[in-house]
Amino acid sequence: QVQLVESGGGLVQGGGSLRLSCAASGRSFSSYVMGWFRQAPGKEREFVAAINWSGTSTYYENSVKGRFTISRDNAKNTVTLQMNTLKPEDTAVYYCAADPVVGTTTSKYWGQGTQVTVSS
């Protein structure tokens, strides 16, 4: 069992930055692929970024490539999402996920989500 708690969301102007953190508790954190997903109002949940267990491979949705960076610290059981050059279309609830199914928006474990709002 893994519990995930996100933090770091908020309101930011377009072009600004935010750093989301996800703290994991439970066993085997370092063995899981970790991911970030988001869901905007009226839209389906979508994949944002993922990182393999060792942190050596990362994956991004096309619209965030070059702006967002996912990283992890297995010693601290945390995964972060650094978001730069934010755009109003990045506004959404962002969810941390452990053991996501590649190519889908399903995952074994989810956090409660954190709101990110980008003003124009």
PDB file of C-alpha atoms in Angstrom:
ATOM      1  CA  GLN A   1       0.000   0.000   0.000  1.00  0.00           C
ATOM      2  CA  VAL A   2       1.264   3.467  -0.913  1.00  0.00           C
ATOM      3  CA  GLN A   3      -0.164   6.773   0.267  1.00  0.00           C
ATOM      4  CA  LEU A   4       0.545   9.880  -1.784  1.00  0.00           C
ATOM      5  CA  VAL A   5       0.199  13.503  -0.708  1.00  0.00           C
ATOM      6  CA  GLU A   6       0.717  16.362  -3.147  1.00  0.00           C
ATOM      7  CA  SER A   7       1.659  19.924  -2.276  1.00  0.00           C
ATOM      8  CA  GLY A   8       2.841  23.073  -4.006  1.00  0.00           C
ATOM      9  CA  GLY A   9      -0.150  24.043  -6.093  1.00  0.00           C
ATOM     10  CA  GLY A  10      -1.481  27.573  -6.241  1.00  0.00           C
ATOM     11  CA  LEU A  11      -2.220  30.606  -8.367  1.00  0.00           C
ATOM     12  CA  VAL A  12       0.466  31.952 -10.675  1.00  0.00           C
ATOM     13  CA  GLN A  13       0.582  34.363 -13.579  1.00  0.00           C
ATOM     14  CA  GLY A  14       1.238  33.123 -17.061  1.00  0.00           C
ATOM     15  CA  GLY A  15       4.958  32.698 -17.654  1.00  0.00           C
ATOM     16  CA  GLY A  16       5.577  31.926 -14.011  1.00  0.00           C
ATOM     17  CA  SER A  17       6.744  28.762 -12.271  1.00  0.00           C
ATOM     18  CA  LEU A  18       5.483  26.316  -9.677  1.00  0.00           C
ATOM     19  CA  ARG A  19       7.027  23.272  -8.089  1.00  0.00           C
ATOM     20  CA  LEU A  20       4.760  20.395  -7.129  1.00  0.00           C
ATOM     21  CA  SER A  21       5.876  17.796  -4.625  1.00  0.00           C
ATOM     22  CA  CYS A  22       4.490  14.378  -3.854  1.00  0.00           C
ATOM     23  CA  ALA A  23       5.380  12.659  -0.601  1.00  0.00           C
ATOM     24  CA  ALA A  24       4.917   8.907  -0.552  1.00  0.00           C
ATOM     25  CA  SER A  25       4.573   6.640   2.424  1.00  0.00           C
ATOM     26  CA  GLY A  26       4.536   2.908   2.460  1.00  0.00           C
ATOM     27  CA  ARG A  27       6.819   0.245   1.186  1.00  0.00           C
ATOM     28  CA  SER A  28       8.523  -0.161  -2.145  1.00  0.00           C
ATOM     29  CA  PHE A  29       8.320   3.457  -3.316  1.00  0.00           C
ATOM     30  CA  SER A  30      11.641   3.095  -5.115  1.00  0.00           C
ATOM     31  CA  SER A  31      10.330   0.175  -7.155  1.00  0.00           C
ATOM     32  CA  TYR A  32       7.441   2.101  -8.708  1.00  0.00           C
ATOM     33  CA  VAL A  33       7.210   4.169 -11.812  1.00  0.00           C
ATOM     34  CA  MET A  34       5.839   7.519 -10.647  1.00  0.00           C
ATOM     35  CA  GLY A  35       3.717   9.872 -12.677  1.00  0.00           C
ATOM     36  CA  TRP A  36       1.880  13.157 -12.725  1.00  0.00           C
ATOM     37  CA  PHE A  37      -1.523  13.558 -14.315  1.00  0.00           C
ATOM     38  CA  ARG A  38      -3.903  16.494 -14.527  1.00  0.00           C
ATOM     39  CA  GLN A  39      -7.578  17.123 -15.020  1.00  0.00           C
ATOM     40  CA  ALA A  40      -8.964  20.440 -16.167  1.00  0.00           C
ATOM     41  CA  PRO A  41     -12.608  21.422 -15.591  1.00  0.00           C
ATOM     42  CA  GLY A  42     -14.882  19.627 -18.013  1.00  0.00           C
ATOM     43  CA  LYS A  43     -12.052  17.530 -19.436  1.00  0.00           C
ATOM     44  CA  GLU A  44     -10.790  14.023 -18.933  1.00  0.00           C
ATOM     45  CA  ARG A  45      -7.713  13.272 -16.871  1.00  0.00           C
ATOM     46  CA  GLU A  46      -4.542  13.322 -18.957  1.00  0.00           C
ATOM     47  CA  PHE A  47      -0.958  12.174 -18.605  1.00  0.00           C
ATOM     48  CA  VAL A  48       1.644  14.852 -17.886  1.00  0.00           C
ATOM     49  CA  ALA A  49       4.932  13.177 -16.995  1.00  0.00           C
ATOM     50  CA  ALA A  50       6.433   9.968 -15.629  1.00  0.00           C
ATOM     51  CA  ILE A  51       9.754   8.758 -14.289  1.00  0.00           C
ATOM     52  CA  ASN A  52      11.127   5.258 -13.927  1.00  0.00           C
ATOM     53  CA  TRP A  53      12.177   3.725 -10.639  1.00  0.00           C
ATOM     54  CA  SER A  54      15.800   4.866 -10.848  1.00  0.00           C
ATOM     55  CA  GLY A  55      15.137   8.311 -12.250  1.00  0.00           C
ATOM     56  CA  THR A  56      17.151   7.588 -15.381  1.00  0.00           C
ATOM     57  CA  SER A  57      14.208   7.726 -17.790  1.00  0.00           C
ATOM     58  CA  THR A  58      11.542  10.393 -18.021  1.00  0.00           C
ATOM     59  CA  TYR A  59       8.495  10.809 -20.240  1.00  0.00           C
ATOM     60  CA  TYR A  60       6.426  13.892 -21.018  1.00  0.00           C
ATOM     61  CA  GLU A  61       3.217  14.823 -22.729  1.00  0.00           C
ATOM     62  CA  ASN A  62       4.078  16.845 -25.822  1.00  0.00           C
ATOM     63  CA  SER A  63       2.601  20.141 -24.637  1.00  0.00           C
ATOM     64  CA  VAL A  64       4.804  20.237 -21.519  1.00  0.00           C
ATOM     65  CA  LYS A  65       8.099  19.088 -23.040  1.00  0.00           C
ATOM     66  CA  GLY A  66      10.811  21.643 -22.417  1.00  0.00           C
ATOM     67  CA  ARG A  67       8.742  23.399 -19.742  1.00  0.00           C
ATOM     68  CA  PHE A  68       8.146  20.726 -17.081  1.00  0.00           C
ATOM     69  CA  THR A  69      10.718  18.515 -15.367  1.00  0.00           C
ATOM     70  CA  ILE A  70       9.930  15.444 -13.290  1.00  0.00           C
ATOM     71  CA  SER A  71      12.421  14.116 -10.756  1.00  0.00           C
ATOM     72  CA  ARG A  72      12.493  11.806  -7.759  1.00  0.00           C
ATOM     73  CA  ASP A  73      14.431  11.250  -4.576  1.00  0.00           C
ATOM     74  CA  ASN A  74      14.099   7.634  -3.478  1.00  0.00           C
ATOM     75  CA  ALA A  75      15.897   8.320  -0.205  1.00  0.00           C
ATOM     76  CA  LYS A  76      13.195  10.832   0.718  1.00  0.00           C
ATOM     77  CA  ASN A  77      10.285   9.048  -0.982  1.00  0.00           C
ATOM     78  CA  THR A  78       9.406  12.124  -2.981  1.00  0.00           C
ATOM     79  CA  VAL A  79       8.701  12.991  -6.586  1.00  0.00           C
ATOM     80  CA  THR A  80       8.569  16.541  -7.875  1.00  0.00           C
ATOM     81  CA  LEU A  81       7.278  18.322 -10.932  1.00  0.00           C
ATOM     82  CA  GLN A  82       9.010  21.590 -11.749  1.00  0.00           C
ATOM     83  CA  MET A  83       6.744  23.619 -13.993  1.00  0.00           C
ATOM     84  CA  ASN A  84       8.161  26.619 -15.841  1.00  0.00           C
ATOM     85  CA  THR A  85       6.729  29.018 -18.400  1.00  0.00           C
ATOM     86  CA  LEU A  86       3.236  28.155 -17.257  1.00  0.00           C
ATOM     87  CA  LYS A  87       0.296  28.842 -19.538  1.00  0.00           C
ATOM     88  CA  PRO A  88      -3.396  29.322 -18.747  1.00  0.00           C
ATOM     89  CA  GLU A  89      -4.084  25.970 -20.424  1.00  0.00           C
ATOM     90  CA  ASP A  90      -1.973  24.299 -17.727  1.00  0.00           C
ATOM     91  CA  THR A  91      -4.723  25.123 -15.237  1.00  0.00           C
ATOM     92  CA  ALA A  92      -5.949  21.872 -13.716  1.00  0.00           C
ATOM     93  CA  VAL A  93      -5.932  19.670 -10.664  1.00  0.00           C
ATOM     94  CA  TYR A  94      -2.614  17.812 -10.690  1.00  0.00           C
ATOM     95  CA  TYR A  95      -2.433  14.279  -9.346  1.00  0.00           C
ATOM     96  CA  CYS A  96       0.553  12.231  -8.294  1.00  0.00           C
ATOM     97  CA  ALA A  97       0.348   8.549  -9.194  1.00  0.00           C
ATOM     98  CA  ALA A  98       2.317   5.459  -8.312  1.00  0.00           C
ATOM     99  CA  ASP A  99       2.560   2.513 -10.686  1.00  0.00           C
ATOM    100  CA  PRO A 100       0.619   4.073 -13.575  1.00  0.00           C
ATOM    101  CA  VAL A 101      -0.304   1.914 -16.532  1.00  0.00           C
ATOM    102  CA  VAL A 102       1.803   3.142 -19.441  1.00  0.00           C
ATOM    103  CA  GLY A 103      -0.262   4.741 -22.180  1.00  0.00           C
ATOM    104  CA  THR A 104      -3.357   5.082 -20.041  1.00  0.00           C
ATOM    105  CA  THR A 105      -4.686   7.327 -17.314  1.00  0.00           C
ATOM    106  CA  THR A 106      -5.065   4.528 -14.827  1.00  0.00           C
ATOM    107  CA  SER A 107      -2.827   3.904 -11.873  1.00  0.00           C
ATOM    108  CA  LYS A 108      -2.634   1.687  -8.861  1.00  0.00           C
ATOM    109  CA  TYR A 109      -2.310   4.560  -6.380  1.00  0.00           C
ATOM    110  CA  TRP A 110      -3.397   8.210  -6.500  1.00  0.00           C
ATOM    111  CA  GLY A 111      -2.917  11.291  -4.411  1.00  0.00           C
ATOM    112  CA  GLN A 112      -5.774  13.621  -3.575  1.00  0.00           C
ATOM    113  CA  GLY A 113      -4.678  16.258  -6.082  1.00  0.00           C
ATOM    114  CA  THR A 114      -3.484  19.835  -5.886  1.00  0.00           C
ATOM    115  CA  GLN A 115      -4.973  22.781  -7.780  1.00  0.00           C
ATOM    116  CA  VAL A 116      -2.831  24.759 -10.199  1.00  0.00           C
ATOM    117  CA  THR A 117      -4.336  27.923 -11.622  1.00  0.00           C
ATOM    118  CA  VAL A 118      -2.506  30.003 -14.222  1.00  0.00           C
ATOM    119  CA  SER A 119      -3.884  33.452 -14.944  1.00  0.00           C
ATOM    120  CA  SER A 120      -3.508  35.179 -18.275  1.00  0.00           C
TER     121      SER A 120
END
